[in-house]
Short mmCIF file of C-alpha atoms and ligand atoms in Angstrom, two decimals:
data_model
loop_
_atom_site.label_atom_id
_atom_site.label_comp_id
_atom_site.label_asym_id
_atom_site.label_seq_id
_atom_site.Cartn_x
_atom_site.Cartn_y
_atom_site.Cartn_z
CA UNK O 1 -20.95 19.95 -13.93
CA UNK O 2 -21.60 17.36 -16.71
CA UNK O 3 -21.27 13.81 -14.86
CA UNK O 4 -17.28 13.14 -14.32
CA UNK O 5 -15.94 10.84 -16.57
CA UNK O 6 -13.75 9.70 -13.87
CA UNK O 7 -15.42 6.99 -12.09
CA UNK O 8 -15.91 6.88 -7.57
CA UNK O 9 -13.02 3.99 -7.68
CA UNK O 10 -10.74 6.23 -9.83
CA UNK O 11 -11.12 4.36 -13.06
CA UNK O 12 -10.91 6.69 -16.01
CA UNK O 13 -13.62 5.17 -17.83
CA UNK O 14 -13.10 6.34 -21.40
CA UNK O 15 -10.42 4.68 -21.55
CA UNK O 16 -9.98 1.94 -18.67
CA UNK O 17 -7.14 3.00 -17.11
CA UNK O 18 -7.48 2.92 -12.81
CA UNK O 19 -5.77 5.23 -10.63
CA UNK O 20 -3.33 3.55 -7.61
CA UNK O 21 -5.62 0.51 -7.77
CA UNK O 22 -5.93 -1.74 -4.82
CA UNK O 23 -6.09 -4.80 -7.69
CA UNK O 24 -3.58 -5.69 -10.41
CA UNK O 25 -5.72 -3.82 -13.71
CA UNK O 26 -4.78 -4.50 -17.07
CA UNK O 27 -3.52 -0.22 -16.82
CA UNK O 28 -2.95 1.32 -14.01
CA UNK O 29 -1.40 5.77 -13.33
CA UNK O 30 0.51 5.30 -10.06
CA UNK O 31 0.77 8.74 -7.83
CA UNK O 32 3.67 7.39 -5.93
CA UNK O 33 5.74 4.70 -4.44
CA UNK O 34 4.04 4.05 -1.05
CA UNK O 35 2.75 0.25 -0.66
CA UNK O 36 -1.23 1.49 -0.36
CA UNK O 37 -0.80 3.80 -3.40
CA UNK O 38 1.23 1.28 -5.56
CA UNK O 39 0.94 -2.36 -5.53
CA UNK O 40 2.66 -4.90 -8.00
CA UNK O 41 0.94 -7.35 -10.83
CA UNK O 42 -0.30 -4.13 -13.67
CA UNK O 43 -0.47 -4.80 -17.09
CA UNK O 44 1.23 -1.63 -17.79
CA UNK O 45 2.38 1.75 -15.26
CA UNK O 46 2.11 4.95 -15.81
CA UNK O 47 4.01 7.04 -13.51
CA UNK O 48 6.96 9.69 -12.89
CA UNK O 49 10.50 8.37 -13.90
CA UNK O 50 11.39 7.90 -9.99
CA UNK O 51 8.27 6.42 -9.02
CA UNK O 52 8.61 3.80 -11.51
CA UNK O 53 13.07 3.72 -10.16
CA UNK O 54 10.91 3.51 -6.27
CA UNK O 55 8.41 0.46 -7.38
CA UNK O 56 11.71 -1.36 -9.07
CA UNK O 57 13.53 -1.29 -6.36
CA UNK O 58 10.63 -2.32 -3.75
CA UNK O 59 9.14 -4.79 -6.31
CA UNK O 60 11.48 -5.59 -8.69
CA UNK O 61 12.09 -4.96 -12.38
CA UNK O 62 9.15 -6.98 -13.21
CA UNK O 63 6.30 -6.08 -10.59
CA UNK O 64 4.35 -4.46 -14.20
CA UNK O 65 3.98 -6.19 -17.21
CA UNK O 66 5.33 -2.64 -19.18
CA UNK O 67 6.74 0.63 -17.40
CA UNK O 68 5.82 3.62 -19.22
CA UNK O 69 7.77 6.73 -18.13
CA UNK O 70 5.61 10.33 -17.83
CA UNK O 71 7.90 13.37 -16.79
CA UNK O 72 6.38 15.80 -14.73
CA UNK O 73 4.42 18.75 -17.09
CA UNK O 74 4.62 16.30 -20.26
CA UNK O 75 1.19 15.72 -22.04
CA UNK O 76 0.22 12.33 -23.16
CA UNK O 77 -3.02 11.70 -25.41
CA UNK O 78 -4.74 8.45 -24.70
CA UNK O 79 -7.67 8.25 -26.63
CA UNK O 80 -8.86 11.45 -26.11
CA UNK O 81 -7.72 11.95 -22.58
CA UNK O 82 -5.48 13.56 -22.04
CA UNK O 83 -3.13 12.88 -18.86
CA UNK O 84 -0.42 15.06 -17.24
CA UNK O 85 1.99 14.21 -13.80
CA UNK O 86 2.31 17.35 -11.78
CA UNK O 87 4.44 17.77 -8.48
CA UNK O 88 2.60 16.77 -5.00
CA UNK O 89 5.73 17.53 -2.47
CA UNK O 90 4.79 14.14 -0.64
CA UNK O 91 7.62 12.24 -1.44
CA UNK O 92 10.47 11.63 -4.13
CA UNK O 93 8.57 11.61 -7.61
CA UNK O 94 5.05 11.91 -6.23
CA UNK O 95 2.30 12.97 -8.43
CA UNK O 96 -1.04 14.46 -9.10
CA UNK O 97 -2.58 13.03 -12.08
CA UNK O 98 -4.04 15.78 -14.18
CA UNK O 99 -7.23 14.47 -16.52
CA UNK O 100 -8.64 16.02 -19.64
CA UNK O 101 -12.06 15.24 -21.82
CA UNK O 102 -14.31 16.87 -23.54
CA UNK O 103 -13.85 20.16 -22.11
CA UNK O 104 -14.00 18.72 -18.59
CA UNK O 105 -10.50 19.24 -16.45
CA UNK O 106 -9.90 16.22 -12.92
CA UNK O 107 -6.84 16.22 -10.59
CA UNK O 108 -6.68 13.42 -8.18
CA UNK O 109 -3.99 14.39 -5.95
CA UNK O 110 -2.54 11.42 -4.14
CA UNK O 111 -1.06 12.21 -1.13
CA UNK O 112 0.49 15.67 -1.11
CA UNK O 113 2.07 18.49 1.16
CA UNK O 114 2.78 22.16 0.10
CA UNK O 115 5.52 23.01 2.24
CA UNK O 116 8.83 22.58 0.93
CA UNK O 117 10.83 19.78 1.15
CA UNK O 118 14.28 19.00 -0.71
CA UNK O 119 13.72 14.86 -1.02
CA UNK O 120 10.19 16.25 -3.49
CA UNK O 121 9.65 17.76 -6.24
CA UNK O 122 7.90 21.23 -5.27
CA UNK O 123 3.95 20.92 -5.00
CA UNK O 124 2.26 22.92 -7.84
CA UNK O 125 -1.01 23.73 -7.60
CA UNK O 126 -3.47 22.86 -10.61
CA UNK O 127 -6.44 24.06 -11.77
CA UNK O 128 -9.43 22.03 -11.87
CA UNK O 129 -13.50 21.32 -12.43
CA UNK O 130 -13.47 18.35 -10.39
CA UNK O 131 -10.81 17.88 -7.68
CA UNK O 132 -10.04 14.48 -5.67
CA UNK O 133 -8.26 15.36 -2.74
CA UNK O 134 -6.62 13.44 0.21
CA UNK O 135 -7.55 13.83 3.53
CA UNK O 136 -5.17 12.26 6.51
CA UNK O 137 -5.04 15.42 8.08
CA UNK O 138 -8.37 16.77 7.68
CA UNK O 139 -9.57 17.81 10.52
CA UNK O 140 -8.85 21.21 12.16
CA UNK O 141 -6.90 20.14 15.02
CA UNK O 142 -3.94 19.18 12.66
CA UNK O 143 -2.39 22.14 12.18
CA UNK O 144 1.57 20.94 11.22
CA UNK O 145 4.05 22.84 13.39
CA UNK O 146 7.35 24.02 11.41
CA UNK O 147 9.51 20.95 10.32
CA UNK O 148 12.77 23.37 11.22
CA UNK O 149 11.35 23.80 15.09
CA UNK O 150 10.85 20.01 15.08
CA UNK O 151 14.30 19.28 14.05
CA UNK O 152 15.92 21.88 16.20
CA UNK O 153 14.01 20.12 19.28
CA UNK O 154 15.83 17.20 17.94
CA UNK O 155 19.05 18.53 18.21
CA UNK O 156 18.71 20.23 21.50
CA UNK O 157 18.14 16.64 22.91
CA UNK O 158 21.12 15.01 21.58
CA UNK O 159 23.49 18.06 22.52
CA UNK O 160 21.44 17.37 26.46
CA UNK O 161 22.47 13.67 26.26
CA UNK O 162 25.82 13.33 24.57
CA UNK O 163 26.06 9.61 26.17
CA UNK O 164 22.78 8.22 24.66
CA UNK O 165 21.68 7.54 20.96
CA UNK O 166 18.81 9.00 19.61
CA UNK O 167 17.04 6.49 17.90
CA UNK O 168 14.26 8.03 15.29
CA UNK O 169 11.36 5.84 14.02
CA UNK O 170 10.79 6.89 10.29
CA UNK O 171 8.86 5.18 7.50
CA UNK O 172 11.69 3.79 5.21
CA UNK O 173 10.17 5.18 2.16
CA UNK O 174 10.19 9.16 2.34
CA UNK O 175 10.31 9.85 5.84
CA UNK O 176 13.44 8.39 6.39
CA UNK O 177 15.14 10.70 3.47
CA UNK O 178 12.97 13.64 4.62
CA UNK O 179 14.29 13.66 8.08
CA UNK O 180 17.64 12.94 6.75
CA UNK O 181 17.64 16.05 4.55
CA UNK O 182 16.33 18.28 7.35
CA UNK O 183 19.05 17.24 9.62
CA UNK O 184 21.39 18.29 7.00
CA UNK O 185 19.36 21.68 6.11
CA UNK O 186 20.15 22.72 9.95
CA UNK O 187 23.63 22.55 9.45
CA UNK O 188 23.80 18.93 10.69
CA UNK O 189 26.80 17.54 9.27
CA UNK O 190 28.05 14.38 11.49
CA UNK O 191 27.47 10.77 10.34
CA UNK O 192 24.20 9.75 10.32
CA UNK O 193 23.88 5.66 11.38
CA UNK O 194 21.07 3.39 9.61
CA UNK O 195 19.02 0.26 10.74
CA UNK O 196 19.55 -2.47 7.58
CA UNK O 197 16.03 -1.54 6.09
CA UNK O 198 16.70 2.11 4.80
CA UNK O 199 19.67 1.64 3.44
CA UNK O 200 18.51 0.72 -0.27
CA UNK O 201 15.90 3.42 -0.61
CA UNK O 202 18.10 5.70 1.05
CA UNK O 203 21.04 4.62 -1.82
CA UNK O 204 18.19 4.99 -4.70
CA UNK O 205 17.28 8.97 -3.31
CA UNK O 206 21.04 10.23 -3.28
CA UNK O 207 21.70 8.06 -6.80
CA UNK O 208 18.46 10.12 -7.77
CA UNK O 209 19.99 13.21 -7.00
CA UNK O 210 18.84 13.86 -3.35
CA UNK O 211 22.01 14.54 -1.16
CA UNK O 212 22.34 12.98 2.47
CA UNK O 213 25.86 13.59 3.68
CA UNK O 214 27.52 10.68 5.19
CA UNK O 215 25.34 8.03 6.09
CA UNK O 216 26.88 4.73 7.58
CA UNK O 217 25.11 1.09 8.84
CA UNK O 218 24.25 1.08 12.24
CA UNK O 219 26.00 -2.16 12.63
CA UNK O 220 29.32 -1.61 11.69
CA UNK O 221 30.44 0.24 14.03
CA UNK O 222 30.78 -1.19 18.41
CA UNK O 223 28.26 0.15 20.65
CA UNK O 224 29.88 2.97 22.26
CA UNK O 225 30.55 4.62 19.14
CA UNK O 226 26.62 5.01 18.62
CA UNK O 227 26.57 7.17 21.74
CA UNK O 228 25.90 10.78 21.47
CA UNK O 229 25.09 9.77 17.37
CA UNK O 230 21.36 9.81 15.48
CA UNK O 231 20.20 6.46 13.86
CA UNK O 232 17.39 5.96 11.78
CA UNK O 233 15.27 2.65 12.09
CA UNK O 234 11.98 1.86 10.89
CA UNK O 235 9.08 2.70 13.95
CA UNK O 236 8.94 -1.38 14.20
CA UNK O 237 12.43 -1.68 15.33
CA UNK O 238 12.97 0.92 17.81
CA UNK O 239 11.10 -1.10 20.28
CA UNK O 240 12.68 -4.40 19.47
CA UNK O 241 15.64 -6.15 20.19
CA UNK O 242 17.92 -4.20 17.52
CA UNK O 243 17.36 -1.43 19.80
CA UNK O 244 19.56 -2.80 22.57
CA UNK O 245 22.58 -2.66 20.34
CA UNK O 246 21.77 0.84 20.71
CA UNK O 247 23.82 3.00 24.07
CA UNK O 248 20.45 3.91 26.18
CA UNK O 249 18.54 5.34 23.41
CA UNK O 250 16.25 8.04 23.34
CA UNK O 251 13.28 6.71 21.18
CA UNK O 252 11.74 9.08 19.24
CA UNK O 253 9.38 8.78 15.69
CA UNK O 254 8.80 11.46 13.00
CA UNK O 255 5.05 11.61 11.84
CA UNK O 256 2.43 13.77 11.68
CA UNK O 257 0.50 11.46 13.58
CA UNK O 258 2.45 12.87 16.86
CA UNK O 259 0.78 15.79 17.08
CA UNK O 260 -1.66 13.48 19.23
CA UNK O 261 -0.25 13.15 22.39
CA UNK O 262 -2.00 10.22 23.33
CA UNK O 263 -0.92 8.62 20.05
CA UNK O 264 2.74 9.53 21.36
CA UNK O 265 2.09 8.65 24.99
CA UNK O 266 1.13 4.97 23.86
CA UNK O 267 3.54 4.15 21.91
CA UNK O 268 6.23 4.88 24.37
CA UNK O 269 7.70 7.49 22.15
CA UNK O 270 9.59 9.79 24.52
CA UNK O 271 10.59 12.31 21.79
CA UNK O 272 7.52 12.73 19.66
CA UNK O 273 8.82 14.62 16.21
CA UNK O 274 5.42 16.11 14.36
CA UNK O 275 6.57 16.07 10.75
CA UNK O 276 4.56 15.02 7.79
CA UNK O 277 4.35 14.22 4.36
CA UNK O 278 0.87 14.99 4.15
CA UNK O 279 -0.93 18.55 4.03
CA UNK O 280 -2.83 19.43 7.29
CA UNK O 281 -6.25 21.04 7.51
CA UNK O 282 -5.14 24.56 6.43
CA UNK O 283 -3.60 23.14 3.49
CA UNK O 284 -6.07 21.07 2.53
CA UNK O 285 -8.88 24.29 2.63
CA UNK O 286 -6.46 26.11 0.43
CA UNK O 287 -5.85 24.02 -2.10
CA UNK O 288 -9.52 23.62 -2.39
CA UNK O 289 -10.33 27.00 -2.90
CA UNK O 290 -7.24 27.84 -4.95
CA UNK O 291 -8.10 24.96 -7.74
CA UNK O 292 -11.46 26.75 -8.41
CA UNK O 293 -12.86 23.22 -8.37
CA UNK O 294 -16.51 23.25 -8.52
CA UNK O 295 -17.34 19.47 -7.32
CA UNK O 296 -14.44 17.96 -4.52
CA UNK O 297 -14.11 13.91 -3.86
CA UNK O 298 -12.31 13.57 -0.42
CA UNK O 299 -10.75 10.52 0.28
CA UNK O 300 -8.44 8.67 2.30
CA UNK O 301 -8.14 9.81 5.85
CA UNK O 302 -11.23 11.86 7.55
CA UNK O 303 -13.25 12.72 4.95
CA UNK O 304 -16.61 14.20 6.65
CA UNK O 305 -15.16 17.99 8.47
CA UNK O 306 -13.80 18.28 4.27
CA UNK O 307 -16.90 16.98 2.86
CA UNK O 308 -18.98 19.53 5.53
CA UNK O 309 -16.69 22.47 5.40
CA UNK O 310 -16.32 22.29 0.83
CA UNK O 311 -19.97 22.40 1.32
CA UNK O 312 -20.27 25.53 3.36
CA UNK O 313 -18.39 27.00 0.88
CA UNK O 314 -21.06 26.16 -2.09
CA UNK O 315 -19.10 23.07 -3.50
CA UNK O 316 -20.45 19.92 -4.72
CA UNK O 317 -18.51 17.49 -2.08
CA UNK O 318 -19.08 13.96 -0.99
CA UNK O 319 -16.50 11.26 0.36
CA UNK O 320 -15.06 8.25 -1.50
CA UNK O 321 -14.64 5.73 0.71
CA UNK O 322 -11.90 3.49 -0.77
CA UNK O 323 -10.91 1.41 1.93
CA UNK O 324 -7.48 0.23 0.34
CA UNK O 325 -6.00 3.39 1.60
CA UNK O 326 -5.55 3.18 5.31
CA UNK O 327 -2.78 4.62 7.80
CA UNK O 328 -1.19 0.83 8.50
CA UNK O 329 2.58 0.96 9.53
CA UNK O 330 3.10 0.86 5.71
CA UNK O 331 2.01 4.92 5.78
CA UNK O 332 2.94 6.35 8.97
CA UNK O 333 3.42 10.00 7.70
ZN1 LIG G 1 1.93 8.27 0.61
ZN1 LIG G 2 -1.29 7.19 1.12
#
């Protein structure tokens, strides 16, 4: 392949735009809304019409000097590139940013998942020569059991303990929403009680289009009420002192990350749920192969089993290691 246009720290360099930089650029294409992917102080932002409605609300109106709105599937031309959104399934209005020049064809593809999920827009796979793909899950023990298992786990627990609450860590941003709608999807219909932090992205998803059923603050209603009743909190508070408003709660946390027991065991979590936003190592190989990329860039998560295994399969791969993306609390997926 002719040398990639697109530079190892994702800045398109014909034109000197970044992708999710780490540092405010004079232009910056944002993939989606989560704090290590999109950061305040751009000149101008490039993103989907509810990634740009997610950074408002998070940053407010004037976290970018200029907003500039690019619908999934619409083409724009910028000098010669041309630049196109296309549906990861990681979260509401998450991207991967399609690249053209001179006959040569990029996706980077942020943080993405293929299974279905009724908070995203559908993952679609794109073609590619070049292919920049994430990598949280990519190793092969992470193999994602069935979201629908995970939730009816869920719900076997709080029919067991009708005098407890079932408190569920979730990442405010996504998760939350996710869990939320998969509740709901089960046939799940009773209120559903929130900790003070999700209740503004969880507003922006249904205004967005995203139904939730009934959702009601955690704090307005006694105690007792909570028992036998799901709340959502962010994985910070379940531990803390909001938690003792809670009727002897069961703590559990939704991420992919609890598919490692110890992980689970550690953090006290006595009902680990494994659901993620992110693809897992199956996924990952797929997509590869189904792009008909030629040369792969793996990056954040655990690049080298990727790196080795697009090798074995006659690919030009090597890791970028962009150290901006990292699983803080911020991204517990
Ligand atoms: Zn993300
Ligand atoms: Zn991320």
């Amino acid at each position: 392949m002719a040398k990639p246009f697109l530079e190892r720290n994702l800045r398109i360099a014909p034109i000197d735009v970044y992708i999710d930089p780490p540092q405010p650029q004079a232009r910056a294409i944002i993939t989606h809304g989560h704090a290590d992917h999109a950061r305040s102080g751009h000149g101008a932002v490039l993103a989907t019409p509810d990634t740009i409605a997610i950074m408002k609300t998070r940053y407010g109106e004037d976290a970018a000097g200029r907003w500039e709105e690019l619908p999934f599937g619409e083409k724009r031309e910028i000098d010669g590139v041309t630049v196109s959104l296309h549906p990861a399934g990681h979260i509401l209005g998450s991207a991967q940013v399609r690249l053209e020049y001179a006959g040569q064809r990029i996706v980077v593809t942020g943080d993405y998942k293929r299974l279905p999920d009724r908070t995203a827009q559908q993952f679609e796979l794109v073609e590619c020569d070049l292919l920049v793909t994430e990598a949280t899950f990519g190793l092969p023990v992470f193999q994602h059991p069935k979201p629908s298992d995970e939730i009816a786990r869920l719900l076997r627990s709080v029919a067991s303990f009708p005098e407890r609450a079932h408190v569920i860590g979730c990442y405010a941003l996504g998760k939350a929403q996710r869990v939320i709608s998969l509740l709901r999807e089960s046939g799940y219909d009773a209120p559903i009680y929130l900790h003070g932090a999700m209740l503004r992205l969880c507003d922006l998803y249904v205004e967005r289009g995203i139904p939730l059923g009934d959702l009601r603050h955690s704090l307005d209603v006694p105690k007792a009420e909570l028992a036998g009743q799901i709340v959502i909190a962010p994985p910070g508070a379940i531990k803390d002192r909001w938690s003792r408003r809670l009727p002897d709660p069961v703590l559990a946390v939704a991420s992919g990350w609890m598919s490692v027991k110890q992980r689970a065991r550690q953090s006290g979590v006595e009902l680990p749920l494994v659901i993620s936003d992110h693809a897992d190592w199956n996924e990952l190989r797929e997509t590869i192969t189904e792009t008909r990329a030629n040369t792969v860039w793996v990056t954040h998560g655990r690049e080298d089993a990727l790196v080795y295994w697009s090798q074995q399969q006659g690919l030009a791969a090597e890791p970028l290691r962009i150290e901006a993306y990292e699983d803080g609390p911020e991204d517990v997926q």
